[in-house]
XYZ file of C-alpha atoms in Angstrom:
547
model
C 41.855 -32.817 1.602
C 40.902 -36.520 1.044
C 37.250 -36.727 -0.391
C 35.101 -39.619 -1.743
C 33.502 -36.663 -4.413
C 38.056 -36.102 -5.442
C 37.778 -36.698 -9.365
C 40.204 -39.455 -10.235
C 43.417 -38.562 -10.016
C 44.724 -37.030 -13.893
C 49.127 -37.233 -14.797
C 50.605 -33.940 -15.494
C 51.506 -34.555 -18.301
C 47.859 -35.019 -19.302
C 47.219 -31.511 -18.447
C 50.212 -29.632 -19.687
C 52.699 -30.467 -17.287
C 56.187 -30.999 -17.898
C 58.218 -33.337 -15.752
C 55.815 -36.396 -15.955
C 57.188 -37.257 -12.292
C 55.351 -39.003 -10.239
C 55.015 -37.171 -6.889
C 54.753 -35.208 -9.442
C 51.798 -35.598 -10.389
C 50.237 -36.079 -6.884
C 50.757 -33.272 -5.389
C 49.816 -31.451 -9.211
C 46.433 -33.842 -8.602
C 45.762 -32.526 -5.309
C 46.534 -29.084 -5.871
C 44.048 -29.613 -8.803
C 41.205 -30.823 -6.462
C 41.502 -28.597 -4.017
C 41.510 -25.951 -6.453
C 38.072 -27.732 -8.009
C 36.973 -28.083 -4.729
C 37.456 -24.521 -3.374
C 35.642 -23.252 -6.742
C 32.605 -25.768 -6.383
C 29.696 -24.251 -6.067
C 27.665 -26.618 -2.559
C 29.425 -26.746 -0.159
C 31.773 -29.398 0.881
C 33.099 -30.924 4.231
C 34.595 -33.057 6.675
C 33.832 -33.560 10.552
C 35.115 -35.909 13.131
C 33.168 -38.653 15.221
C 32.427 -35.358 17.137
C 30.495 -33.161 15.098
C 34.192 -31.546 15.178
C 34.950 -29.660 11.308
C 37.991 -30.112 10.700
C 37.840 -29.114 6.395
C 35.573 -27.104 4.443
C 34.708 -25.114 1.328
C 34.555 -21.806 0.731
C 31.345 -22.308 -0.344
C 29.957 -23.354 2.978
C 31.769 -20.778 4.328
C 30.172 -18.576 3.095
C 26.225 -20.481 2.929
C 26.618 -20.711 7.128
C 27.476 -17.484 6.996
C 31.270 -16.512 7.377
C 33.966 -14.667 5.251
C 36.500 -18.084 5.441
C 36.402 -21.705 6.123
C 38.716 -20.133 8.510
C 36.614 -18.629 10.686
C 34.216 -20.965 10.078
C 36.762 -23.727 11.407
C 37.847 -21.875 13.924
C 34.160 -20.926 15.346
C 34.430 -24.065 17.300
C 30.547 -24.574 16.447
C 30.803 -28.585 16.378
C 26.889 -28.858 15.525
C 26.472 -26.854 12.787
C 25.518 -27.837 10.441
C 23.340 -30.610 12.094
C 19.312 -29.930 13.427
C 20.607 -32.117 16.397
C 23.040 -33.258 17.713
C 20.552 -36.400 18.022
C 20.473 -36.484 13.969
C 24.641 -36.418 13.762
C 24.377 -39.957 16.252
C 21.491 -40.635 13.992
C 24.024 -40.570 11.168
C 27.040 -41.080 13.301
C 24.573 -45.035 13.919
C 24.112 -45.527 10.406
C 27.908 -45.134 8.533
C 29.282 -47.179 11.709
C 26.789 -49.971 10.886
C 27.577 -50.047 7.779
C 25.954 -47.774 5.478
C 28.894 -46.993 2.226
C 26.616 -43.547 2.168
C 23.588 -41.781 4.342
C 22.213 -38.800 3.487
C 20.270 -36.134 5.604
C 18.333 -33.054 5.319
C 18.705 -31.143 8.002
C 17.688 -27.694 9.168
C 21.744 -25.777 10.449
C 22.142 -22.279 11.897
C 23.809 -19.784 10.228
C 25.755 -17.460 12.030
C 23.452 -15.167 12.834
C 20.917 -17.187 14.147
C 18.906 -18.391 10.964
C 17.555 -21.483 9.752
C 19.259 -22.725 6.778
C 17.891 -26.048 5.284
C 20.387 -28.272 4.221
C 20.679 -31.997 1.551
C 23.479 -33.668 3.202
C 24.987 -36.337 1.530
C 27.669 -38.386 3.412
C 29.593 -41.156 3.471
C 33.103 -42.244 5.824
C 37.038 -41.969 6.038
C 37.328 -45.941 8.016
C 40.872 -46.650 9.159
C 41.769 -49.845 8.804
C 39.944 -51.716 10.484
C 36.222 -50.324 8.848
C 35.952 -47.767 12.390
C 35.320 -44.799 10.599
C 37.665 -41.638 10.688
C 36.036 -38.563 9.555
C 32.257 -38.548 8.144
C 32.477 -36.523 4.618
C 30.073 -34.796 2.274
C 28.409 -32.001 0.211
C 26.316 -29.981 1.284
C 23.617 -29.047 -1.182
C 21.001 -25.820 -0.038
C 17.857 -26.286 -0.454
C 16.419 -24.213 1.319
C 14.833 -22.457 -2.145
C 12.968 -25.904 -2.364
C 11.558 -26.682 0.684
C 9.541 -23.265 0.802
C 8.188 -23.747 -2.181
C 7.325 -27.568 -0.856
C 5.907 -26.294 2.581
C 3.759 -23.784 0.010
C 2.258 -27.170 -1.104
C 1.958 -28.524 1.473
C 0.029 -25.405 3.652
C -2.080 -25.538 0.356
C -2.520 -28.888 1.048
C -3.430 -28.774 4.222
C -5.470 -25.563 3.822
C -7.827 -27.442 1.227
C -8.251 -30.259 3.014
C -9.033 -27.341 6.257
C -11.178 -25.692 4.354
C -13.270 -28.512 3.077
C -13.640 -29.346 6.949
C -14.584 -26.032 8.016
C -16.447 -25.076 5.738
C -19.053 -28.559 6.169
C -18.353 -27.539 10.012
C -19.407 -24.005 9.787
C -22.810 -25.074 7.977
C -24.476 -27.387 10.628
C -22.978 -24.571 13.330
C -25.003 -21.854 10.941
C -28.506 -23.779 11.245
C -28.615 -23.958 15.187
C -26.688 -20.500 15.619
C -29.745 -19.011 13.474
C -32.279 -20.485 15.635
C -30.914 -18.846 18.588
C -30.859 -15.238 17.531
C -33.345 -15.988 15.858
C -35.827 -16.861 18.508
C -33.750 -14.103 20.733
C -34.933 -11.477 18.182
C -38.723 -12.481 17.695
C -38.918 -12.377 21.696
C -37.061 -8.433 21.917
C -39.902 -7.853 20.078
C -41.991 -8.405 22.612
C -42.254 -6.338 26.067
C -39.908 -8.439 28.757
C -39.055 -7.483 32.255
C -35.873 -5.704 32.025
C -33.874 -8.813 33.722
C -35.592 -10.883 31.270
C -34.786 -8.672 27.760
C -31.412 -8.213 28.774
C -30.563 -12.104 29.328
C -32.076 -12.244 25.629
C -29.898 -9.101 24.266
C -26.102 -11.120 25.391
C -28.040 -14.240 24.111
C -28.800 -12.248 21.084
C -25.712 -10.431 20.845
C -22.978 -13.941 21.970
C -24.906 -16.313 18.693
C -23.136 -13.088 16.356
C -20.310 -13.119 17.694
C -20.861 -17.223 17.124
C -21.533 -16.090 13.732
C -18.292 -14.334 12.725
C -16.023 -16.866 13.906
C -18.273 -18.720 11.500
C -17.301 -16.247 9.096
C -13.728 -16.202 10.027
C -14.005 -19.922 9.749
C -15.039 -19.651 6.246
C -12.686 -17.235 4.758
C -10.347 -19.663 5.917
C -12.258 -22.207 3.911
C -13.222 -20.183 0.871
C -10.305 -17.959 0.478
C -12.859 -14.847 0.099
C -12.877 -14.743 -3.769
C -16.013 -14.304 -5.673
C -16.480 -11.024 -3.314
C -17.310 -7.690 -4.968
C -14.256 -4.869 -5.047
C -14.203 -1.140 -5.816
C -11.138 1.272 -6.170
C -10.480 2.092 -2.179
C -7.390 4.258 -0.357
C -5.962 2.736 1.599
C -5.157 5.016 3.796
C -8.601 6.443 4.601
C -9.009 2.718 5.788
C -5.857 2.599 8.026
C -6.360 6.264 9.059
C -9.692 5.271 10.034
C -8.567 2.355 12.059
C -6.621 4.195 13.788
C -9.125 6.730 14.879
C -11.528 3.945 15.689
C -8.653 2.892 18.273
C -7.521 5.702 19.436
C -9.206 6.443 22.298
C -8.424 2.277 23.943
C -4.993 3.284 23.203
C -4.270 6.285 24.879
C -6.516 5.421 27.863
C -3.805 2.885 28.352
C -0.815 5.786 27.290
C -0.040 3.472 23.818
C 1.471 6.102 21.430
C 0.025 6.189 18.177
C 1.070 7.654 14.705
C 0.595 8.301 11.421
C 2.282 8.262 8.330
C 0.292 8.300 4.979
C 1.158 8.261 1.156
C 0.647 11.399 -0.070
C -1.185 11.091 -2.789
C -4.243 8.642 -2.362
C -3.114 4.607 -2.405
C -5.489 3.374 -4.442
C -6.488 -0.389 -3.915
C -9.138 -2.684 -5.897
C -10.795 -4.517 -2.418
C -13.619 -5.555 -1.166
C -13.458 -2.072 1.562
C -14.791 -4.658 4.176
C -12.028 -7.251 3.922
C -9.066 -4.087 3.678
C -11.091 -2.770 7.016
C -11.070 -6.064 8.776
C -7.136 -6.688 7.342
C -6.121 -2.661 9.032
C -8.336 -3.511 11.667
C -6.771 -7.233 13.186
C -3.450 -5.977 12.731
C -3.826 -2.997 14.807
C -5.138 -4.625 17.180
C -2.554 -7.218 17.400
C -0.293 -4.586 17.716
C -1.686 -2.628 19.863
C -2.600 -6.086 22.319
C 1.329 -6.848 22.894
C 1.885 -2.641 24.200
C -0.794 -3.071 26.672
C 1.289 -6.831 27.564
C 4.240 -5.328 27.115
C 2.813 -2.811 29.649
C 2.347 -5.781 32.189
C 5.888 -7.692 31.799
C 7.793 -3.576 32.486
C 8.765 -1.602 35.397
C 7.112 1.889 34.113
C 10.167 3.868 35.639
C 13.107 1.703 32.684
C 11.667 5.025 30.351
C 10.043 3.249 27.838
C 6.954 4.919 26.148
C 4.365 1.780 24.016
C 4.368 3.429 21.045
C 2.431 1.833 17.497
C 3.016 3.357 14.287
C 0.333 2.920 10.904
C 1.356 4.531 7.486
C 1.130 3.790 3.575
C 2.618 4.534 0.737
C 3.344 2.884 -2.551
C 6.204 1.599 -5.165
C 6.824 0.224 -7.512
C 3.434 0.127 -8.437
C 2.950 -1.442 -5.385
C 0.792 0.077 -2.089
C 2.233 -0.625 1.276
C 0.625 -1.219 4.535
C 2.973 -0.844 7.235
C 2.158 -1.799 11.083
C 4.873 -1.674 14.208
C 4.695 -1.815 17.522
C 7.737 -1.784 19.870
C 6.155 -3.809 22.337
C 7.991 -7.727 23.366
C 8.465 -9.183 19.829
C 7.569 -12.719 18.524
C 9.898 -15.675 19.212
C 11.807 -16.833 16.438
C 10.876 -19.888 15.866
C 7.221 -18.834 16.746
C 7.272 -16.989 13.237
C 6.082 -19.731 10.964
C 3.547 -20.882 12.853
C 1.821 -17.358 13.543
C -0.372 -17.959 10.268
C -2.426 -20.914 10.903
C -6.021 -21.631 12.126
C -6.531 -21.255 16.107
C -2.840 -20.774 16.787
C -2.020 -18.587 18.877
C 0.077 -16.610 21.878
C -2.714 -15.362 24.441
C -4.613 -16.577 27.151
C -7.468 -19.516 26.907
C -11.184 -16.993 26.146
C -8.781 -13.419 24.382
C -8.798 -14.355 20.522
C -9.843 -17.619 18.585
C -6.515 -17.666 16.898
C -7.990 -16.727 13.186
C -7.157 -13.424 12.615
C -3.729 -13.381 11.115
C -4.926 -16.785 9.326
C -8.033 -15.253 7.638
C -6.184 -12.014 6.822
C -3.450 -14.675 5.395
C -6.176 -15.528 3.463
C -7.464 -12.177 2.343
C -4.771 -10.975 1.263
C -3.731 -13.593 -0.655
C -7.266 -14.192 -2.057
C -6.051 -10.053 -3.184
C -2.935 -10.544 -5.412
C -0.567 -8.935 -2.594
C 1.606 -10.438 0.038
C 2.219 -10.299 3.992
C 5.469 -10.439 5.553
C 6.183 -10.075 9.619
C 10.173 -9.413 10.726
C 10.579 -9.412 14.288
C 12.398 -11.026 17.388
C 12.030 -10.899 21.052
C 12.058 -7.648 22.767
C 12.622 -5.823 19.428
C 9.729 -4.296 16.807
C 7.505 -6.366 15.264
C 6.330 -5.046 12.137
C 3.633 -6.518 9.636
C 3.616 -5.406 5.901
C 0.761 -6.115 3.673
C 1.262 -4.933 0.393
C -0.842 -4.588 -2.505
C -1.443 -4.242 -6.860
C -1.640 -0.115 -6.826
C -4.823 0.223 -8.709
C -3.461 3.980 -10.474
C -4.941 7.015 -10.530
C -8.063 8.224 -9.258
C -11.409 7.864 -11.205
C -13.024 10.686 -11.422
C -15.250 9.425 -8.137
C -14.597 6.235 -6.015
C -16.796 4.546 -3.640
C -16.049 5.551 0.410
C -15.134 2.340 2.654
C -17.259 0.744 4.035
C -18.765 0.293 7.325
C -16.807 -0.937 9.749
C -17.482 -4.476 10.218
C -18.443 -4.168 13.624
C -21.624 -2.101 12.886
C -24.463 -5.148 14.373
C -22.204 -4.641 17.277
C -22.538 -1.260 17.587
C -26.501 -1.925 16.779
C -26.780 -4.085 18.724
C -25.411 -1.622 22.117
C -27.900 0.933 20.186
C -30.364 -1.472 21.103
C -28.867 -2.462 24.682
C -29.274 0.711 25.713
C -32.672 1.965 24.623
C -34.032 -0.850 26.955
C -31.772 -0.111 29.790
C -33.625 3.062 29.452
C -37.063 2.136 29.897
C -37.682 1.897 26.394
C -40.590 -0.975 25.043
C -39.769 -2.009 21.692
C -41.133 -0.758 19.130
C -44.375 -2.654 17.370
C -43.929 -4.017 14.406
C -46.103 -2.906 11.647
C -48.572 -5.741 9.492
C -46.739 -6.950 5.893
C -48.655 -4.303 3.352
C -50.269 -7.204 2.200
C -50.435 -10.869 3.128
C -48.315 -13.446 1.254
C -48.354 -16.879 0.133
C -44.989 -17.750 1.079
C -43.461 -21.642 0.799
C -40.472 -22.376 3.555
C -38.065 -25.236 2.453
C -35.117 -26.705 4.539
C -34.665 -29.964 6.268
C -33.939 -28.962 10.256
C -36.997 -28.651 11.210
C -35.712 -25.827 13.896
C -36.163 -23.495 10.530
C -38.645 -24.516 9.209
C -40.305 -23.614 13.222
C -38.448 -19.837 12.995
C -39.169 -19.023 9.934
C -42.740 -19.951 9.800
C -43.897 -18.526 13.533
C -41.996 -15.410 12.243
C -43.668 -15.054 9.070
C -46.736 -16.090 10.066
C -46.576 -13.646 12.499
C -46.685 -10.899 10.100
C -50.178 -11.928 8.258
C -48.296 -14.312 6.165
C -49.843 -17.822 5.062
C -46.969 -19.823 5.853
C -46.457 -23.539 4.223
C -42.788 -25.536 5.439
C -41.033 -28.197 3.125
C -39.100 -30.867 5.242
C -36.850 -31.668 1.657
C -37.502 -31.085 -2.197
C -40.181 -33.362 -3.581
C -41.686 -32.407 -0.463
C -41.947 -28.824 -1.836
C -42.900 -30.398 -5.370
C -45.737 -31.711 -4.286
C -46.772 -28.419 -2.136
C -46.212 -26.700 -5.332
C -48.156 -28.754 -7.570
C -51.426 -28.115 -5.114
C -50.759 -24.341 -5.245
C -48.679 -21.078 -6.195
C -46.501 -19.051 -4.018
C -45.412 -15.556 -4.047
C -42.599 -16.135 -2.218
C -39.581 -19.785 -1.770
C -37.334 -19.904 0.713
C -35.319 -22.940 0.463
C -31.861 -24.278 2.746
C -29.169 -24.631 -0.405
C -27.595 -27.707 0.999
C -29.914 -30.158 0.811
C -30.419 -34.565 1.386
C -31.262 -35.131 -2.357
C -32.034 -32.364 -4.350
C -30.706 -29.414 -3.759
C -32.152 -25.699 -3.406
C -30.843 -24.930 -6.386
C -31.619 -27.726 -8.387
C -35.464 -27.640 -6.791
C -35.561 -23.869 -7.734
C -35.272 -24.972 -11.754
C -37.351 -27.594 -10.843
C -40.167 -25.209 -9.504
C -39.461 -22.868 -12.583
C -41.227 -25.825 -15.318
C -44.190 -24.761 -13.302
C -46.708 -22.463 -15.272
C -47.666 -20.888 -11.103
C -43.503 -19.808 -10.339
C -44.437 -17.291 -12.996
C -44.438 -14.607 -10.637
C -43.246 -16.261 -7.966
C -39.788 -14.883 -5.657
C -36.690 -17.325 -4.413
C -34.819 -16.741 -2.104
C -31.577 -19.473 -1.239
C -31.359 -19.786 2.701
C -27.339 -21.041 3.790
C -24.959 -21.340 6.417
C -22.334 -20.747 4.203
C -21.952 -16.675 4.801
C -19.427 -16.721 1.008
C -21.185 -18.879 -0.526
C -22.199 -18.535 -4.519
C -26.197 -19.104 -5.655
C -24.318 -19.802 -8.705
C -21.495 -22.371 -10.299
C -20.695 -24.160 -14.023
C -23.784 -25.130 -14.942
C -26.207 -23.181 -12.693
C -26.719 -20.037 -15.005
C -30.699 -20.316 -14.373
C -30.183 -19.960 -10.482
C -27.375 -17.186 -10.407
C -30.023 -14.220 -10.390
C -31.657 -15.694 -7.227
C -30.965 -14.098 -4.234
C -28.941 -15.266 -0.689
C -29.997 -14.957 2.163
C -27.461 -16.227 4.935
C -27.323 -17.925 8.187
C -27.673 -17.005 11.495
C -30.351 -14.422 10.304
C -31.215 -11.116 10.357
C -35.281 -11.086 11.086
C -35.816 -7.395 9.877
C -33.971 -7.498 6.635
C -35.122 -11.355 5.996
C -38.413 -9.165 6.476
C -37.485 -6.432 3.912
C -36.127 -9.279 1.121
C -39.206 -11.266 1.850
C -41.822 -8.273 1.580
C -39.160 -6.644 -1.852
C -39.058 -2.961 0.820
């Protein structure tokens, strides 16, 4: 094989040869060059202009999943080395235009169909007229490098997306707070059944939108800073499967659970772990349901879902597998992207797996998936093992859908014709200052708190609030966290300098559902409690009135 990468021939005599004859020198040099190429750690190849491989070394054959160079050449895969025929033709056009060499990053396909990232550095073997006879070059496997670079690129994309989502979510939560807040106020009055149902629907949908916003914020913030406790992952898995068992059994889906023999302790936010397992189980169930719609009942296929836990090499593994239709190979890299989904419009936000990926990453774990069309799909979550059990362990948190259950209970009560219970008056009237740059939030809080018997003043910004505070004292101050000019933290620092606020209780209000009141330099506001928008007005009242 003649190659532009062959070293300058060295006479055999100079390398220990005996004859020094020119023919022996040439033949020995060719053999030495061939041996050197075959032992190279990178791929070497020669192909015709149409892509047919003429010669390859052992390293390239191994890269592409073949036992030896002969097997690769005999495969007849003319475009094995190239992402596409267009890519190969583009390379050839560059060489035919006179380029001495060119470099291309390509996605080669291995014998088993998997993709390999290669960097091809190629040159041309030309005839006497300068026309390209063969394309020759080396192939460097850059798959791992590409994977690392993609991790960095993904991190940069997610950081930029996170900043955008955080801003968007904050703005969306303000109108959601008004919609859900006023709906809650109206539901506390007697309403005709039809109007009550409309208000309950409005509140339910506002809360659903708020959960989507919370998912956006989870992507943006990667759920850092949440409180973590020791939780038995097996208990969470068992609980989630029990909540889904009825839905699966009614569709003929067989569910099995295989748990670790001893508690699988992990250090997590229990609600987050529930969210992860619930999302994976629901996705598997829905995949099986779509399979039921596509397959005949008499083909012997039994839709099955398996969930399990085990402790292995200081890791707790949680696996969720199904024998549904599988995920196309081309879609696997995209399943973690926000808003990407294969479901019909209206059947999913496309945020679930992205949120799951973010939660697991923030917990110091990993999540992997293996799947192929028509075959089983398996998600494997790996989290650091938190060691043997302490004397007492907190129970897993309540389901993330508790608010929905409360909605359903309220709706059931109203459907039976029961009038809403009258709200008790506050134990004593309070002087309250509400600070928010959104007029609808000021109106909502002022109206609701005034109905409780409190004296409420509202300020449009921090400077306005300071002027009001200098003129009188307040028992409670509820300030928006993010405001133009002076933000909520800065306002509270200024207010605390006034003698009249010595006994004042402060609250920060925000549409950022995972915001923390403290940051470097804000230690003096770290004790301030945060209330999130949209409000649960009853919970807000309990906080304000000190219950």
